[in-house]
Amino acid sequence: MHIKVLIPCVEKSLDQIKELASFLQIDSDAIFLDQNGQDFKQSFDLNGHTIEVIMTIKKGVSMARNMLIKNAQCDVGLFIDDDCVLAPGYAAAIEKAYSEFPKAEAIRFNTVRTYWNPVNAHATKDRKAKFSDLSSFGMWGLSFRPEAFLSKGIFFDEHLGMPNYLYNGEDSVFLFDLCKKSEKVYLSSFYICEVKETKKSTWFEQFDKRYFVTKGYVYTHLYGINWPFALARMYLKYHKDYKMKYPLVRKYAALGHAMYKEHFYEEP
């Protein structure tokens, strides 16, 4: 089975990518998609594996992941971020999981996050997945068959994610669409990587207008006509952190709802 690890990154030199590949403990072929203002491809060898480097002048986290999907010419691709240290034996674990679920179009592996607000994506047994199993976690640890994603049009919404005005929620929308378009998504109990992020979030600044406009857009995609109920539930749970009255939150979210319905993506 031909496996490639897929890693988006920003403004790295080739030497930095070589160091990063070793830090991530890559033990298979891999592709780094680097947004660094250049536009060319090259590759290098790492312990007998081919590491491709695609550099692009384009910008955007969703754009980068879509480019990785389109360039992942392999049997199975595995998304991680540039702060995820892979577990020994991960390639064999991927091959084993797909042999157990031969019809799988995507398999989410367990991960552990050890920086602020530690979270585990913890499946206790291998089984079929649903959106609620995936929605609380990022893209790291998600493996997939590129041919299935390409044939079914399973891609990221490039209007979501930095540096767009609608600056987050791209993972949730993608995973929702994945479960909607494919009934062959599974969970594996193998811990495939440890997320060692130490840098500050690149998207979150404060609970402001932009934050709630984005929520309105994302919640409309996820919940359709029930988006106001999802917003109210979120507000009841986190209102002490928001420091903003609900009528104003609702007003801003309604702008995001309108942006989704009218296909408008700039600051309202």
Coordinates of C-alpha atoms in Angstrom, one line a residue:
M1 CA 0.0 0.0 0.0
H2 CA 1.4 3.4 -1.0
I3 CA 0.9 5.8 1.9
K4 CA 1.7 9.6 1.9
V5 CA 1.7 11.9 4.9
L6 CA 0.2 15.3 3.9
I7 CA 1.5 18.4 5.8
P8 CA 0.5 22.0 5.1
C9 CA 3.0 24.6 6.3
V10 CA 3.8 28.3 5.8
E11 CA 7.0 30.1 4.8
K12 CA 9.5 27.3 5.3
S13 CA 12.8 27.0 3.5
L14 CA 13.8 23.7 2.1
D15 CA 16.3 23.1 4.9
Q16 CA 13.6 23.8 7.5
I17 CA 11.3 21.3 5.8
K18 CA 14.0 18.7 5.9
E19 CA 14.4 19.3 9.6
L20 CA 10.7 19.3 10.1
A21 CA 10.3 15.9 8.3
S22 CA 12.8 14.4 10.7
F23 CA 11.0 16.0 13.7
L24 CA 7.7 14.6 12.6
Q25 CA 9.2 11.2 12.4
I26 CA 8.0 10.6 8.9
D27 CA 8.6 7.0 7.9
S28 CA 6.8 6.9 4.5
D29 CA 6.4 9.1 1.5
A30 CA 5.1 12.6 2.2
I31 CA 4.1 15.9 0.7
F32 CA 4.7 19.3 2.2
L33 CA 2.5 22.1 0.8
D34 CA 4.3 25.3 1.7
Q35 CA 2.7 28.8 1.2
N36 CA 5.9 30.8 0.8
G37 CA 5.3 33.1 -2.2
Q38 CA 7.0 30.8 -4.7
D39 CA 5.6 28.4 -7.2
F40 CA 7.5 25.3 -7.9
K41 CA 8.0 21.6 -6.9
Q42 CA 11.0 19.6 -5.7
S43 CA 11.7 16.5 -3.7
F44 CA 14.3 14.9 -1.5
D45 CA 15.0 11.5 0.0
L46 CA 14.5 10.7 3.7
N47 CA 15.5 7.2 4.8
G48 CA 14.5 5.8 1.4
H49 CA 11.2 7.6 1.2
T50 CA 10.3 10.4 -1.2
I51 CA 9.4 13.7 0.4
E52 CA 7.7 16.0 -2.1
V53 CA 7.7 19.8 -1.5
I54 CA 5.1 21.9 -3.3
M55 CA 5.6 25.6 -2.9
T56 CA 2.8 28.0 -3.9
I57 CA 2.1 31.7 -4.1
K58 CA -1.6 31.0 -3.1
K59 CA -2.8 31.6 0.4
G60 CA -5.3 29.9 2.7
V61 CA -5.5 26.8 4.9
S62 CA -8.4 25.3 3.0
M63 CA -6.7 26.0 -0.3
A64 CA -3.6 24.2 1.0
R65 CA -5.5 21.1 2.0
N66 CA -7.4 21.0 -1.3
M67 CA -4.1 21.1 -3.1
L68 CA -2.8 18.2 -1.0
I69 CA -5.9 16.2 -1.8
K70 CA -5.5 16.8 -5.5
N71 CA -1.7 16.0 -5.5
A72 CA -1.9 12.9 -3.2
Q73 CA -1.2 10.3 -5.9
C74 CA -1.2 7.3 -3.5
D75 CA -3.5 4.7 -2.1
V76 CA -4.0 6.5 1.2
G77 CA -3.1 10.0 2.4
L78 CA -2.8 11.0 6.0
F79 CA -3.4 14.6 7.2
I80 CA -1.2 15.9 10.0
D81 CA -0.1 19.4 10.9
D82 CA 3.5 20.6 11.2
D83 CA 3.5 20.1 15.0
C84 CA 2.3 16.4 15.0
V85 CA 4.9 13.8 15.9
L86 CA 4.0 10.5 14.2
A87 CA 3.9 7.2 16.2
P88 CA 6.4 4.4 15.3
G89 CA 4.7 1.9 13.0
Y90 CA 2.1 4.3 11.8
A91 CA 2.4 3.1 8.1
A92 CA 1.8 -0.5 9.1
A93 CA -1.2 0.6 11.3
I94 CA -2.7 2.4 8.3
E95 CA -2.3 -0.6 6.1
K96 CA -3.8 -2.9 8.7
A97 CA -6.8 -0.6 9.3
Y98 CA -7.6 -0.5 5.6
S99 CA -7.2 -4.3 5.3
E100 CA -9.8 -4.6 8.1
F101 CA -12.1 -2.1 6.4
P102 CA -11.4 -2.7 2.7
K103 CA -14.3 -0.5 1.6
A104 CA -13.3 2.5 3.8
E105 CA -12.9 5.8 2.0
A106 CA -11.6 7.5 5.2
I107 CA -10.4 6.3 8.6
R108 CA -9.8 8.6 11.5
F109 CA -7.0 7.5 13.9
N110 CA -6.7 8.4 17.5
T111 CA -4.5 11.4 18.4
V112 CA -3.4 13.1 21.6
R113 CA -3.0 16.8 22.2
T114 CA -0.7 17.7 25.0
Y115 CA -0.5 21.5 24.9
W116 CA -3.1 23.8 26.4
N117 CA -6.6 22.3 27.0
P118 CA -5.4 18.7 26.5
V119 CA -7.8 16.6 24.3
N120 CA -7.7 13.0 23.1
A121 CA -9.5 11.8 20.0
H122 CA -10.1 8.4 21.7
A123 CA -11.9 5.6 19.9
T124 CA -11.9 2.5 22.2
K125 CA -12.6 0.2 19.3
D126 CA -12.4 0.1 15.5
R127 CA -15.9 0.9 14.1
K128 CA -17.9 3.0 11.7
A129 CA -17.9 6.7 12.3
K130 CA -20.5 9.4 12.3
F131 CA -20.1 13.2 12.3
S132 CA -20.4 13.5 16.1
D133 CA -17.3 11.3 16.4
L134 CA -15.3 13.7 14.3
S135 CA -16.7 17.1 14.8
S136 CA -14.7 18.1 17.9
F137 CA -11.2 17.5 16.4
G138 CA -9.0 19.0 13.8
M139 CA -7.8 17.3 10.6
W140 CA -4.7 15.7 12.1
G141 CA -5.2 11.9 12.1
L142 CA -7.6 11.7 9.3
S143 CA -6.6 9.3 6.5
F144 CA -8.4 8.9 3.2
R145 CA -8.4 7.4 -0.2
P146 CA -7.7 10.3 -2.6
E147 CA -9.5 8.6 -5.5
A148 CA -12.7 8.6 -3.4
F149 CA -12.4 12.2 -2.4
L150 CA -11.7 13.3 -6.0
S151 CA -14.6 11.3 -7.5
K152 CA -17.1 12.5 -4.9
G153 CA -15.9 16.1 -4.8
I154 CA -15.0 16.0 -1.1
F155 CA -13.0 19.2 -0.7
F156 CA -12.7 22.1 1.8
D157 CA -14.8 25.3 1.5
E158 CA -12.1 27.7 0.4
H159 CA -14.1 30.7 1.7
L160 CA -13.5 29.4 5.2
G161 CA -10.3 29.5 7.2
M162 CA -7.5 32.0 7.5
P163 CA -6.8 34.5 5.9
N164 CA -10.5 34.9 4.9
Y165 CA -12.9 37.1 6.7
L166 CA -14.8 33.8 7.6
Y167 CA -11.8 32.6 9.5
N168 CA -12.6 29.3 11.2
G169 CA -14.9 26.3 11.1
E170 CA -13.3 24.9 7.9
D171 CA -12.6 21.5 9.6
S172 CA -16.1 21.1 10.9
V173 CA -17.7 21.9 7.6
F174 CA -15.3 19.5 5.8
L175 CA -15.9 16.6 8.2
F176 CA -19.7 17.2 7.9
D177 CA -19.5 17.1 4.1
L178 CA -17.3 14.0 4.3
C179 CA -19.9 12.1 6.4
K180 CA -22.7 13.4 4.1
K181 CA -21.0 12.3 0.9
S182 CA -19.5 9.1 2.1
E183 CA -21.0 6.3 4.2
K184 CA -17.6 4.6 4.4
V185 CA -15.9 6.5 7.2
Y186 CA -14.4 4.6 10.1
L187 CA -12.5 5.0 13.4
S188 CA -9.3 3.3 14.4
S189 CA -8.2 2.9 18.0
F190 CA -4.5 3.2 17.0
Y191 CA -2.8 6.4 18.3
I192 CA -1.2 7.8 15.2
C193 CA 0.4 11.0 16.4
E194 CA 0.9 13.4 19.3
V195 CA 0.1 17.1 18.7
K196 CA 2.8 19.2 20.3
E197 CA 1.6 22.7 19.3
T198 CA 3.3 25.5 21.3
K199 CA 2.6 28.5 19.1
K200 CA -0.4 30.8 19.7
S201 CA -3.5 30.3 17.6
T202 CA -3.2 32.0 14.3
W203 CA -7.0 32.7 13.9
F204 CA -8.5 33.5 17.3
E205 CA -8.3 37.0 18.6
Q206 CA -11.5 37.6 20.6
F207 CA -15.2 37.0 20.7
D208 CA -16.1 39.8 18.3
K209 CA -18.3 40.5 15.4
R210 CA -16.1 38.5 13.0
Y211 CA -16.2 35.5 15.3
F212 CA -20.1 35.4 15.4
V213 CA -20.5 36.2 11.7
T214 CA -18.4 33.2 11.0
K215 CA -20.4 31.1 13.4
G216 CA -23.6 32.1 11.6
Y217 CA -22.1 30.9 8.3
V218 CA -20.8 27.7 9.6
Y219 CA -23.9 26.8 11.6
T220 CA -26.1 27.4 8.6
H221 CA -24.0 24.9 6.6
L222 CA -24.1 22.4 9.5
Y223 CA -27.7 22.8 10.8
G224 CA -29.7 24.4 7.9
I225 CA -32.9 26.1 9.2
N226 CA -32.0 25.0 12.7
W227 CA -29.0 27.2 12.9
P228 CA -30.6 29.7 15.4
F229 CA -31.1 26.8 17.9
A230 CA -27.4 25.7 17.6
L231 CA -26.4 29.4 18.2
A232 CA -28.6 29.7 21.3
R233 CA -27.2 26.4 22.7
M234 CA -23.7 27.6 22.1
Y235 CA -24.5 31.0 23.8
L236 CA -26.0 29.3 26.9
K237 CA -22.9 27.2 27.3
Y238 CA -20.3 29.9 26.8
H239 CA -22.0 33.2 27.4
K240 CA -19.8 34.0 30.4
D241 CA -16.8 34.0 28.1
Y242 CA -18.4 36.1 25.3
K243 CA -19.1 39.3 27.3
M244 CA -21.7 40.2 24.6
K245 CA -25.5 40.2 25.0
Y246 CA -27.4 37.6 23.0
P247 CA -29.3 40.0 20.8
L248 CA -26.1 41.3 19.4
V249 CA -24.6 37.8 19.0
R250 CA -27.8 36.8 17.1
K251 CA -27.6 39.9 14.9
Y252 CA -24.0 39.2 13.9
A253 CA -24.7 35.5 13.3
A254 CA -27.6 36.4 11.1
L255 CA -25.2 38.3 8.9
G256 CA -23.2 35.1 8.5
H257 CA -26.4 33.2 7.7
A258 CA -27.2 35.7 5.0
M259 CA -23.6 35.4 3.6
Y260 CA -24.1 31.6 3.3
K261 CA -27.5 31.9 1.6
E262 CA -26.4 34.7 -0.8
H263 CA -22.9 33.4 -1.5
F264 CA -21.2 36.5 -0.2
Y265 CA -17.9 36.2 1.5
E266 CA -16.5 39.6 2.3
E267 CA -16.9 41.5 5.5
P268 CA -20.6 42.5 5.9

